[in-house]
Amino acid sequence: MIYGKYKNARNATWQCLIDYKVDTLPVSVLNIANSAGIKVIKNSDVRCLLPKESGISVINENQWYIIYNDSCTHQRCRFTIAHELGHIFLGHELKKKGHHTQTFKSTETFAEQEANIFASRLLAPACVIWALNLQTPSQIAAICDISFTAAKYRSERMGILYSRNRFLSNPLEREVYNNFKKFIQEHSST
Ligand SMILES: [Zn+2]
Protein backbone atom coordinates (compact mmCIF):
# COMPACT_ATOMS: atom_id res chain seq x y z
CA MET A 1 0.00 0.00 0.00
CA ILE A 2 1.73 3.15 -1.16
CA TYR A 3 -0.82 5.67 0.05
CA GLY A 4 0.74 7.72 2.85
CA LYS A 5 4.04 5.94 2.37
CA TYR A 6 6.06 8.79 3.90
CA LYS A 7 4.98 10.25 7.22
CA ASN A 8 7.69 12.86 7.37
CA ALA A 9 7.13 15.46 4.68
CA ARG A 10 10.57 17.00 5.15
CA ASN A 11 12.32 13.71 4.44
CA ALA A 12 9.81 12.41 1.89
CA THR A 13 11.61 13.38 -1.30
CA TRP A 14 14.94 12.08 -0.09
CA GLN A 15 13.29 8.80 0.89
CA CYS A 16 11.55 8.64 -2.46
CA LEU A 17 14.81 9.23 -4.39
CA ILE A 18 16.50 6.53 -2.29
CA ASP A 19 13.64 4.00 -2.39
CA TYR A 20 13.30 4.23 -6.17
CA LYS A 21 17.08 4.14 -6.69
CA VAL A 22 17.20 7.45 -8.54
CA ASP A 23 20.80 8.25 -9.46
CA THR A 24 20.60 10.50 -12.52
CA LEU A 25 18.89 13.67 -13.70
CA PRO A 26 16.39 14.21 -15.17
CA VAL A 27 14.43 12.16 -12.65
CA SER A 28 12.06 9.77 -14.41
CA VAL A 29 8.68 10.31 -12.76
CA LEU A 30 7.24 7.51 -14.89
CA ASN A 31 9.80 5.02 -13.59
CA ILE A 32 8.94 5.98 -10.00
CA ALA A 33 5.20 5.64 -10.68
CA ASN A 34 5.73 2.27 -12.41
CA SER A 35 7.85 0.94 -9.56
CA ALA A 36 5.22 2.09 -7.07
CA GLY A 37 2.46 0.37 -9.05
CA ILE A 38 0.74 3.67 -9.92
CA LYS A 39 -0.80 3.84 -13.39
CA VAL A 40 -0.16 7.09 -15.23
CA ILE A 41 -2.72 8.00 -17.86
CA LYS A 42 -2.90 10.82 -20.42
CA ASN A 43 -6.03 12.89 -20.17
CA SER A 44 -6.36 12.78 -23.96
CA ASP A 45 -7.06 9.03 -23.57
CA VAL A 46 -9.74 9.35 -20.89
CA ARG A 47 -10.90 13.00 -20.95
CA CYS A 48 -11.87 13.33 -17.32
CA LEU A 49 -10.00 16.46 -16.20
CA LEU A 50 -11.83 19.73 -15.78
CA PRO A 51 -10.56 22.51 -18.09
CA LYS A 52 -8.53 24.14 -15.29
CA GLU A 53 -7.04 20.92 -13.91
CA SER A 54 -3.50 19.90 -14.79
CA GLY A 55 -3.71 16.54 -13.05
CA ILE A 56 -5.53 14.35 -10.55
CA SER A 57 -4.88 11.19 -8.59
CA VAL A 58 -7.62 8.65 -8.23
CA ILE A 59 -7.72 5.49 -6.14
CA ASN A 60 -10.10 2.76 -7.18
CA GLU A 61 -10.13 -0.58 -5.37
CA ASN A 62 -6.55 -0.13 -4.10
CA GLN A 63 -5.20 0.87 -7.51
CA TRP A 64 -3.83 4.39 -7.90
CA TYR A 65 -4.11 6.29 -11.16
CA ILE A 66 -2.56 9.63 -12.04
CA ILE A 67 -4.30 11.40 -14.89
CA TYR A 68 -2.39 14.34 -16.32
CA ASN A 69 -3.14 17.00 -18.87
CA ASP A 70 -0.90 15.94 -21.75
CA SER A 71 -1.71 19.07 -23.75
CA CYS A 72 0.72 20.93 -21.44
CA THR A 73 4.45 21.07 -22.19
CA HIS A 74 6.56 17.99 -21.46
CA GLN A 75 8.14 19.82 -18.50
CA ARG A 76 4.76 20.83 -17.05
CA CYS A 77 3.57 17.22 -17.39
CA ARG A 78 6.61 16.01 -15.46
CA PHE A 79 5.91 18.49 -12.68
CA THR A 80 2.22 17.53 -12.56
CA ILE A 81 3.04 13.82 -12.23
CA ALA A 82 5.63 14.57 -9.51
CA HIS A 83 3.05 16.75 -7.69
CA GLU A 84 0.48 13.94 -7.78
CA LEU A 85 3.10 11.44 -6.56
CA GLY A 86 3.58 13.84 -3.65
CA HIS A 87 -0.12 13.73 -2.75
CA ILE A 88 -0.13 9.93 -2.85
CA PHE A 89 3.15 9.32 -1.02
CA LEU A 90 2.41 11.93 1.64
CA GLY A 91 -1.04 10.47 2.29
CA HIS A 92 -3.01 13.67 1.80
CA GLU A 93 -6.62 13.72 2.83
CA LEU A 94 -9.03 12.15 0.38
CA LYS A 95 -12.44 13.46 -0.58
CA LYS A 96 -15.30 11.43 0.78
CA LYS A 97 -16.84 10.32 -2.45
CA GLY A 98 -18.31 6.93 -3.21
CA HIS A 99 -17.05 3.70 -1.72
CA HIS A 100 -14.10 2.93 -3.91
CA THR A 101 -13.12 5.80 -6.16
CA GLN A 102 -11.51 8.65 -4.30
CA THR A 103 -9.36 11.63 -5.08
CA PHE A 104 -7.76 14.47 -3.12
CA LYS A 105 -9.46 17.57 -1.77
CA SER A 106 -8.24 20.12 -4.28
CA THR A 107 -9.30 22.99 -2.00
CA GLU A 108 -6.71 22.13 0.62
CA THR A 109 -4.01 24.73 0.11
CA PHE A 110 -1.58 23.22 2.59
CA ALA A 111 -1.63 19.90 0.75
CA GLU A 112 -1.23 21.70 -2.57
CA GLN A 113 1.84 23.56 -1.30
CA GLU A 114 3.29 20.40 0.18
CA ALA A 115 2.80 18.49 -3.09
CA ASN A 116 4.50 21.34 -4.98
CA ILE A 117 7.45 21.31 -2.59
CA PHE A 118 7.70 17.54 -2.96
CA ALA A 119 7.65 17.84 -6.78
CA SER A 120 10.24 20.61 -6.81
CA ARG A 121 12.62 18.74 -4.50
CA LEU A 122 12.11 15.47 -6.35
CA LEU A 123 12.83 16.88 -9.80
CA ALA A 124 15.62 19.21 -8.66
CA PRO A 125 17.36 17.71 -5.60
CA ALA A 126 19.27 20.46 -3.80
CA CYS A 127 22.39 18.41 -3.05
CA VAL A 128 22.84 17.51 -6.73
CA ILE A 129 22.33 21.11 -7.89
CA TRP A 130 24.79 22.23 -5.24
CA ALA A 131 27.36 19.58 -6.16
CA LEU A 132 27.14 20.63 -9.82
CA ASN A 133 27.30 24.28 -8.72
CA LEU A 134 24.25 25.23 -10.79
CA GLN A 135 23.25 28.82 -10.16
CA THR A 136 20.85 30.07 -12.82
CA PRO A 137 17.26 29.00 -13.58
CA SER A 138 18.32 28.10 -17.15
CA GLN A 139 21.02 25.73 -15.90
CA ILE A 140 18.61 24.08 -13.46
CA ALA A 141 15.81 23.86 -16.05
CA ALA A 142 18.11 22.21 -18.59
CA ILE A 143 19.60 19.50 -16.39
CA CYS A 144 16.41 18.73 -14.43
CA ASP A 145 14.10 18.94 -17.46
CA ILE A 146 11.68 21.29 -15.69
CA SER A 147 10.06 24.52 -16.86
CA PHE A 148 11.87 27.82 -16.54
CA THR A 149 9.20 28.94 -14.04
CA ALA A 150 9.73 25.89 -11.82
CA ALA A 151 13.50 26.31 -12.14
CA LYS A 152 13.25 29.98 -11.15
CA TYR A 153 11.48 29.02 -7.89
CA ARG A 154 14.06 26.35 -7.29
CA SER A 155 16.98 28.71 -7.90
CA GLU A 156 15.49 31.23 -5.44
CA ARG A 157 15.27 28.48 -2.85
CA MET A 158 18.79 27.35 -3.75
CA GLY A 159 20.02 30.89 -3.06
CA ILE A 160 18.86 30.51 0.55
CA LEU A 161 20.37 27.03 0.79
CA TYR A 162 23.69 28.19 -0.68
CA SER A 163 23.95 30.97 1.90
CA ARG A 164 23.03 28.55 4.71
CA ASN A 165 25.58 26.04 3.40
CA ARG A 166 24.37 23.07 5.38
CA PHE A 167 24.25 20.57 2.54
CA LEU A 168 24.66 16.87 3.40
CA SER A 169 24.05 17.38 7.12
CA ASN A 170 21.07 15.00 6.97
CA PRO A 171 21.92 11.29 6.57
CA LEU A 172 19.14 10.83 4.00
CA GLU A 173 20.51 13.66 1.89
CA ARG A 174 23.99 12.12 2.13
CA GLU A 175 22.54 8.85 0.81
CA VAL A 176 20.92 10.65 -2.13
CA TYR A 177 24.20 12.41 -2.82
CA ASN A 178 26.14 9.13 -2.73
CA ASN A 179 23.71 7.56 -5.19
CA PHE A 180 24.25 10.51 -7.54
CA LYS A 181 28.05 10.54 -7.17
CA LYS A 182 28.77 9.02 -10.57
CA PHE A 183 26.32 11.36 -12.28
CA ILE A 184 27.84 14.34 -10.48
CA GLN A 185 31.37 13.33 -11.50
CA GLU A 186 30.30 12.95 -15.11
CA HIS A 187 28.50 16.28 -15.21
CA SER A 188 30.78 18.52 -13.17
CA SER A 189 32.28 21.36 -15.14
CA THR A 190 36.02 21.71 -14.79
ZN1 LIG B 1 -2.61 18.92 -6.06
PDB file of C-alpha atoms and ligand atoms in Angstrom:
ATOM      1  CA  MET A   1       0.000   0.000   0.000  1.00  0.00           C
ATOM      2  CA  ILE A   2       1.730   3.147  -1.161  1.00  0.00           C
ATOM      3  CA  TYR A   3      -0.823   5.669   0.051  1.00  0.00           C
ATOM      4  CA  GLY A   4       0.739   7.715   2.851  1.00  0.00           C
ATOM      5  CA  LYS A   5       4.039   5.941   2.366  1.00  0.00           C
ATOM      6  CA  TYR A   6       6.056   8.788   3.899  1.00  0.00           C
ATOM      7  CA  LYS A   7       4.984  10.247   7.224  1.00  0.00           C
ATOM      8  CA  ASN A   8       7.690  12.857   7.366  1.00  0.00           C
ATOM      9  CA  ALA A   9       7.130  15.456   4.676  1.00  0.00           C
ATOM     10  CA  ARG A  10      10.567  17.001   5.149  1.00  0.00           C
ATOM     11  CA  ASN A  11      12.321  13.708   4.435  1.00  0.00           C
ATOM     12  CA  ALA A  12       9.813  12.412   1.894  1.00  0.00           C
ATOM     13  CA  THR A  13      11.606  13.380  -1.304  1.00  0.00           C
ATOM     14  CA  TRP A  14      14.941  12.085  -0.086  1.00  0.00           C
ATOM     15  CA  GLN A  15      13.295   8.805   0.890  1.00  0.00           C
ATOM     16  CA  CYS A  16      11.547   8.637  -2.462  1.00  0.00           C
ATOM     17  CA  LEU A  17      14.806   9.227  -4.387  1.00  0.00           C
ATOM     18  CA  ILE A  18      16.497   6.530  -2.288  1.00  0.00           C
ATOM     19  CA  ASP A  19      13.636   3.997  -2.393  1.00  0.00           C
ATOM     20  CA  TYR A  20      13.303   4.227  -6.166  1.00  0.00           C
ATOM     21  CA  LYS A  21      17.083   4.143  -6.686  1.00  0.00           C
ATOM     22  CA  VAL A  22      17.202   7.450  -8.538  1.00  0.00           C
ATOM     23  CA  ASP A  23      20.805   8.252  -9.456  1.00  0.00           C
ATOM     24  CA  THR A  24      20.599  10.504 -12.518  1.00  0.00           C
ATOM     25  CA  LEU A  25      18.885  13.672 -13.704  1.00  0.00           C
ATOM     26  CA  PRO A  26      16.390  14.207 -15.174  1.00  0.00           C
ATOM     27  CA  VAL A  27      14.434  12.160 -12.647  1.00  0.00           C
ATOM     28  CA  SER A  28      12.059   9.765 -14.410  1.00  0.00           C
ATOM     29  CA  VAL A  29       8.685  10.306 -12.760  1.00  0.00           C
ATOM     30  CA  LEU A  30       7.240   7.512 -14.894  1.00  0.00           C
ATOM     31  CA  ASN A  31       9.803   5.018 -13.587  1.00  0.00           C
ATOM     32  CA  ILE A  32       8.943   5.979 -10.005  1.00  0.00           C
ATOM     33  CA  ALA A  33       5.203   5.642 -10.681  1.00  0.00           C
ATOM     34  CA  ASN A  34       5.728   2.269 -12.408  1.00  0.00           C
ATOM     35  CA  SER A  35       7.850   0.936  -9.565  1.00  0.00           C
ATOM     36  CA  ALA A  36       5.219   2.091  -7.071  1.00  0.00           C
ATOM     37  CA  GLY A  37       2.463   0.375  -9.053  1.00  0.00           C
ATOM     38  CA  ILE A  38       0.740   3.669  -9.919  1.00  0.00           C
ATOM     39  CA  LYS A  39      -0.799   3.841 -13.386  1.00  0.00           C
ATOM     40  CA  VAL A  40      -0.156   7.092 -15.226  1.00  0.00           C
ATOM     41  CA  ILE A  41      -2.721   8.000 -17.857  1.00  0.00           C
ATOM     42  CA  LYS A  42      -2.897  10.821 -20.419  1.00  0.00           C
ATOM     43  CA  ASN A  43      -6.026  12.891 -20.171  1.00  0.00           C
ATOM     44  CA  SER A  44      -6.357  12.776 -23.964  1.00  0.00           C
ATOM     45  CA  ASP A  45      -7.058   9.031 -23.570  1.00  0.00           C
ATOM     46  CA  VAL A  46      -9.736   9.353 -20.893  1.00  0.00           C
ATOM     47  CA  ARG A  47     -10.903  13.002 -20.948  1.00  0.00           C
ATOM     48  CA  CYS A  48     -11.869  13.328 -17.319  1.00  0.00           C
ATOM     49  CA  LEU A  49     -10.001  16.457 -16.198  1.00  0.00           C
ATOM     50  CA  LEU A  50     -11.833  19.732 -15.777  1.00  0.00           C
ATOM     51  CA  PRO A  51     -10.557  22.506 -18.087  1.00  0.00           C
ATOM     52  CA  LYS A  52      -8.528  24.136 -15.293  1.00  0.00           C
ATOM     53  CA  GLU A  53      -7.038  20.923 -13.914  1.00  0.00           C
ATOM     54  CA  SER A  54      -3.495  19.897 -14.790  1.00  0.00           C
ATOM     55  CA  GLY A  55      -3.708  16.535 -13.054  1.00  0.00           C
ATOM     56  CA  ILE A  56      -5.531  14.351 -10.550  1.00  0.00           C
ATOM     57  CA  SER A  57      -4.884  11.190  -8.587  1.00  0.00           C
ATOM     58  CA  VAL A  58      -7.625   8.650  -8.226  1.00  0.00           C
ATOM     59  CA  ILE A  59      -7.725   5.488  -6.144  1.00  0.00           C
ATOM     60  CA  ASN A  60     -10.101   2.757  -7.181  1.00  0.00           C
ATOM     61  CA  GLU A  61     -10.125  -0.582  -5.367  1.00  0.00           C
ATOM     62  CA  ASN A  62      -6.549  -0.132  -4.099  1.00  0.00           C
ATOM     63  CA  GLN A  63      -5.196   0.867  -7.506  1.00  0.00           C
ATOM     64  CA  TRP A  64      -3.834   4.389  -7.897  1.00  0.00           C
ATOM     65  CA  TYR A  65      -4.106   6.285 -11.159  1.00  0.00           C
ATOM     66  CA  ILE A  66      -2.561   9.626 -12.035  1.00  0.00           C
ATOM     67  CA  ILE A  67      -4.303  11.395 -14.886  1.00  0.00           C
ATOM     68  CA  TYR A  68      -2.392  14.338 -16.322  1.00  0.00           C
ATOM     69  CA  ASN A  69      -3.144  17.002 -18.874  1.00  0.00           C
ATOM     70  CA  ASP A  70      -0.905  15.939 -21.747  1.00  0.00           C
ATOM     71  CA  SER A  71      -1.709  19.074 -23.751  1.00  0.00           C
ATOM     72  CA  CYS A  72       0.724  20.926 -21.436  1.00  0.00           C
ATOM     73  CA  THR A  73       4.450  21.069 -22.189  1.00  0.00           C
ATOM     74  CA  HIS A  74       6.563  17.993 -21.464  1.00  0.00           C
ATOM     75  CA  GLN A  75       8.136  19.817 -18.496  1.00  0.00           C
ATOM     76  CA  ARG A  76       4.759  20.825 -17.048  1.00  0.00           C
ATOM     77  CA  CYS A  77       3.575  17.216 -17.388  1.00  0.00           C
ATOM     78  CA  ARG A  78       6.611  16.013 -15.460  1.00  0.00           C
ATOM     79  CA  PHE A  79       5.909  18.487 -12.679  1.00  0.00           C
ATOM     80  CA  THR A  80       2.217  17.528 -12.563  1.00  0.00           C
ATOM     81  CA  ILE A  81       3.043  13.819 -12.226  1.00  0.00           C
ATOM     82  CA  ALA A  82       5.630  14.573  -9.509  1.00  0.00           C
ATOM     83  CA  HIS A  83       3.053  16.752  -7.695  1.00  0.00           C
ATOM     84  CA  GLU A  84       0.479  13.940  -7.785  1.00  0.00           C
ATOM     85  CA  LEU A  85       3.096  11.441  -6.559  1.00  0.00           C
ATOM     86  CA  GLY A  86       3.580  13.844  -3.649  1.00  0.00           C
ATOM     87  CA  HIS A  87      -0.122  13.730  -2.751  1.00  0.00           C
ATOM     88  CA  ILE A  88      -0.130   9.927  -2.854  1.00  0.00           C
ATOM     89  CA  PHE A  89       3.152   9.324  -1.021  1.00  0.00           C
ATOM     90  CA  LEU A  90       2.410  11.930   1.636  1.00  0.00           C
ATOM     91  CA  GLY A  91      -1.045  10.475   2.290  1.00  0.00           C
ATOM     92  CA  HIS A  92      -3.006  13.669   1.798  1.00  0.00           C
ATOM     93  CA  GLU A  93      -6.622  13.724   2.834  1.00  0.00           C
ATOM     94  CA  LEU A  94      -9.030  12.149   0.379  1.00  0.00           C
ATOM     95  CA  LYS A  95     -12.440  13.463  -0.582  1.00  0.00           C
ATOM     96  CA  LYS A  96     -15.301  11.434   0.781  1.00  0.00           C
ATOM     97  CA  LYS A  97     -16.844  10.323  -2.446  1.00  0.00           C
ATOM     98  CA  GLY A  98     -18.311   6.933  -3.212  1.00  0.00           C
ATOM     99  CA  HIS A  99     -17.051   3.700  -1.717  1.00  0.00           C
ATOM    100  CA  HIS A 100     -14.095   2.931  -3.908  1.00  0.00           C
ATOM    101  CA  THR A 101     -13.120   5.796  -6.157  1.00  0.00           C
ATOM    102  CA  GLN A 102     -11.507   8.647  -4.297  1.00  0.00           C
ATOM    103  CA  THR A 103      -9.360  11.634  -5.085  1.00  0.00           C
ATOM    104  CA  PHE A 104      -7.764  14.468  -3.121  1.00  0.00           C
ATOM    105  CA  LYS A 105      -9.462  17.570  -1.771  1.00  0.00           C
ATOM    106  CA  SER A 106      -8.238  20.117  -4.279  1.00  0.00           C
ATOM    107  CA  THR A 107      -9.296  22.992  -2.000  1.00  0.00           C
ATOM    108  CA  GLU A 108      -6.713  22.132   0.623  1.00  0.00           C
ATOM    109  CA  THR A 109      -4.012  24.726   0.109  1.00  0.00           C
ATOM    110  CA  PHE A 110      -1.576  23.221   2.589  1.00  0.00           C
ATOM    111  CA  ALA A 111      -1.634  19.899   0.755  1.00  0.00           C
ATOM    112  CA  GLU A 112      -1.225  21.699  -2.573  1.00  0.00           C
ATOM    113  CA  GLN A 113       1.838  23.558  -1.301  1.00  0.00           C
ATOM    114  CA  GLU A 114       3.294  20.401   0.179  1.00  0.00           C
ATOM    115  CA  ALA A 115       2.799  18.491  -3.090  1.00  0.00           C
ATOM    116  CA  ASN A 116       4.504  21.340  -4.976  1.00  0.00           C
ATOM    117  CA  ILE A 117       7.448  21.308  -2.589  1.00  0.00           C
ATOM    118  CA  PHE A 118       7.696  17.537  -2.964  1.00  0.00           C
ATOM    119  CA  ALA A 119       7.655  17.843  -6.776  1.00  0.00           C
ATOM    120  CA  SER A 120      10.236  20.606  -6.805  1.00  0.00           C
ATOM    121  CA  ARG A 121      12.620  18.735  -4.502  1.00  0.00           C
ATOM    122  CA  LEU A 122      12.108  15.471  -6.348  1.00  0.00           C
ATOM    123  CA  LEU A 123      12.833  16.876  -9.799  1.00  0.00           C
ATOM    124  CA  ALA A 124      15.617  19.209  -8.665  1.00  0.00           C
ATOM    125  CA  PRO A 125      17.363  17.708  -5.604  1.00  0.00           C
ATOM    126  CA  ALA A 126      19.272  20.458  -3.798  1.00  0.00           C
ATOM    127  CA  CYS A 127      22.389  18.405  -3.046  1.00  0.00           C
ATOM    128  CA  VAL A 128      22.843  17.512  -6.734  1.00  0.00           C
ATOM    129  CA  ILE A 129      22.328  21.107  -7.885  1.00  0.00           C
ATOM    130  CA  TRP A 130      24.793  22.228  -5.241  1.00  0.00           C
ATOM    131  CA  ALA A 131      27.360  19.581  -6.164  1.00  0.00           C
ATOM    132  CA  LEU A 132      27.141  20.635  -9.817  1.00  0.00           C
ATOM    133  CA  ASN A 133      27.300  24.279  -8.723  1.00  0.00           C
ATOM    134  CA  LEU A 134      24.253  25.233 -10.790  1.00  0.00           C
ATOM    135  CA  GLN A 135      23.248  28.825 -10.160  1.00  0.00           C
ATOM    136  CA  THR A 136      20.849  30.067 -12.818  1.00  0.00           C
ATOM    137  CA  PRO A 137      17.262  29.002 -13.577  1.00  0.00           C
ATOM    138  CA  SER A 138      18.323  28.098 -17.146  1.00  0.00           C
ATOM    139  CA  GLN A 139      21.018  25.725 -15.904  1.00  0.00           C
ATOM    140  CA  ILE A 140      18.613  24.080 -13.463  1.00  0.00           C
ATOM    141  CA  ALA A 141      15.813  23.862 -16.048  1.00  0.00           C
ATOM    142  CA  ALA A 142      18.107  22.208 -18.591  1.00  0.00           C
ATOM    143  CA  ILE A 143      19.596  19.502 -16.394  1.00  0.00           C
ATOM    144  CA  CYS A 144      16.410  18.727 -14.433  1.00  0.00           C
ATOM    145  CA  ASP A 145      14.097  18.937 -17.458  1.00  0.00           C
ATOM    146  CA  ILE A 146      11.680  21.286 -15.691  1.00  0.00           C
ATOM    147  CA  SER A 147      10.056  24.517 -16.857  1.00  0.00           C
ATOM    148  CA  PHE A 148      11.869  27.822 -16.541  1.00  0.00           C
ATOM    149  CA  THR A 149       9.203  28.941 -14.041  1.00  0.00           C
ATOM    150  CA  ALA A 150       9.731  25.889 -11.821  1.00  0.00           C
ATOM    151  CA  ALA A 151      13.505  26.314 -12.144  1.00  0.00           C
ATOM    152  CA  LYS A 152      13.249  29.979 -11.147  1.00  0.00           C
ATOM    153  CA  TYR A 153      11.478  29.025  -7.893  1.00  0.00           C
ATOM    154  CA  ARG A 154      14.061  26.350  -7.285  1.00  0.00           C
ATOM    155  CA  SER A 155      16.983  28.711  -7.904  1.00  0.00           C
ATOM    156  CA  GLU A 156      15.490  31.234  -5.441  1.00  0.00           C
ATOM    157  CA  ARG A 157      15.268  28.480  -2.850  1.00  0.00           C
ATOM    158  CA  MET A 158      18.792  27.345  -3.750  1.00  0.00           C
ATOM    159  CA  GLY A 159      20.016  30.893  -3.060  1.00  0.00           C
ATOM    160  CA  ILE A 160      18.862  30.507   0.549  1.00  0.00           C
ATOM    161  CA  LEU A 161      20.367  27.031   0.792  1.00  0.00           C
ATOM    162  CA  TYR A 162      23.693  28.192  -0.677  1.00  0.00           C
ATOM    163  CA  SER A 163      23.948  30.969   1.900  1.00  0.00           C
ATOM    164  CA  ARG A 164      23.032  28.554   4.706  1.00  0.00           C
ATOM    165  CA  ASN A 165      25.577  26.042   3.398  1.00  0.00           C
ATOM    166  CA  ARG A 166      24.369  23.071   5.380  1.00  0.00           C
ATOM    167  CA  PHE A 167      24.248  20.565   2.538  1.00  0.00           C
ATOM    168  CA  LEU A 168      24.664  16.873   3.401  1.00  0.00           C
ATOM    169  CA  SER A 169      24.047  17.382   7.120  1.00  0.00           C
ATOM    170  CA  ASN A 170      21.068  15.001   6.971  1.00  0.00           C
ATOM    171  CA  PRO A 171      21.917  11.286   6.567  1.00  0.00           C
ATOM    172  CA  LEU A 172      19.143  10.831   3.998  1.00  0.00           C
ATOM    173  CA  GLU A 173      20.511  13.664   1.888  1.00  0.00           C
ATOM    174  CA  ARG A 174      23.988  12.118   2.127  1.00  0.00           C
ATOM    175  CA  GLU A 175      22.540   8.855   0.814  1.00  0.00           C
ATOM    176  CA  VAL A 176      20.916  10.650  -2.130  1.00  0.00           C
ATOM    177  CA  TYR A 177      24.203  12.411  -2.817  1.00  0.00           C
ATOM    178  CA  ASN A 178      26.138   9.130  -2.725  1.00  0.00           C
ATOM    179  CA  ASN A 179      23.706   7.560  -5.187  1.00  0.00           C
ATOM    180  CA  PHE A 180      24.251  10.511  -7.538  1.00  0.00           C
ATOM    181  CA  LYS A 181      28.047  10.542  -7.168  1.00  0.00           C
ATOM    182  CA  LYS A 182      28.768   9.016 -10.566  1.00  0.00           C
ATOM    183  CA  PHE A 183      26.315  11.355 -12.281  1.00  0.00           C
ATOM    184  CA  ILE A 184      27.842  14.340 -10.476  1.00  0.00           C
ATOM    185  CA  GLN A 185      31.371  13.330 -11.504  1.00  0.00           C
ATOM    186  CA  GLU A 186      30.297  12.947 -15.111  1.00  0.00           C
ATOM    187  CA  HIS A 187      28.496  16.280 -15.206  1.00  0.00           C
ATOM    188  CA  SER A 188      30.780  18.515 -13.171  1.00  0.00           C
ATOM    189  CA  SER A 189      32.282  21.360 -15.138  1.00  0.00           C
ATOM    190  CA  THR A 190      36.017  21.709 -14.789  1.00  0.00           C
TER     191      THR A 190
HETATM  192 ZN    ZN B   1      -2.614  18.923  -6.059  1.00  0.00          ZN
END
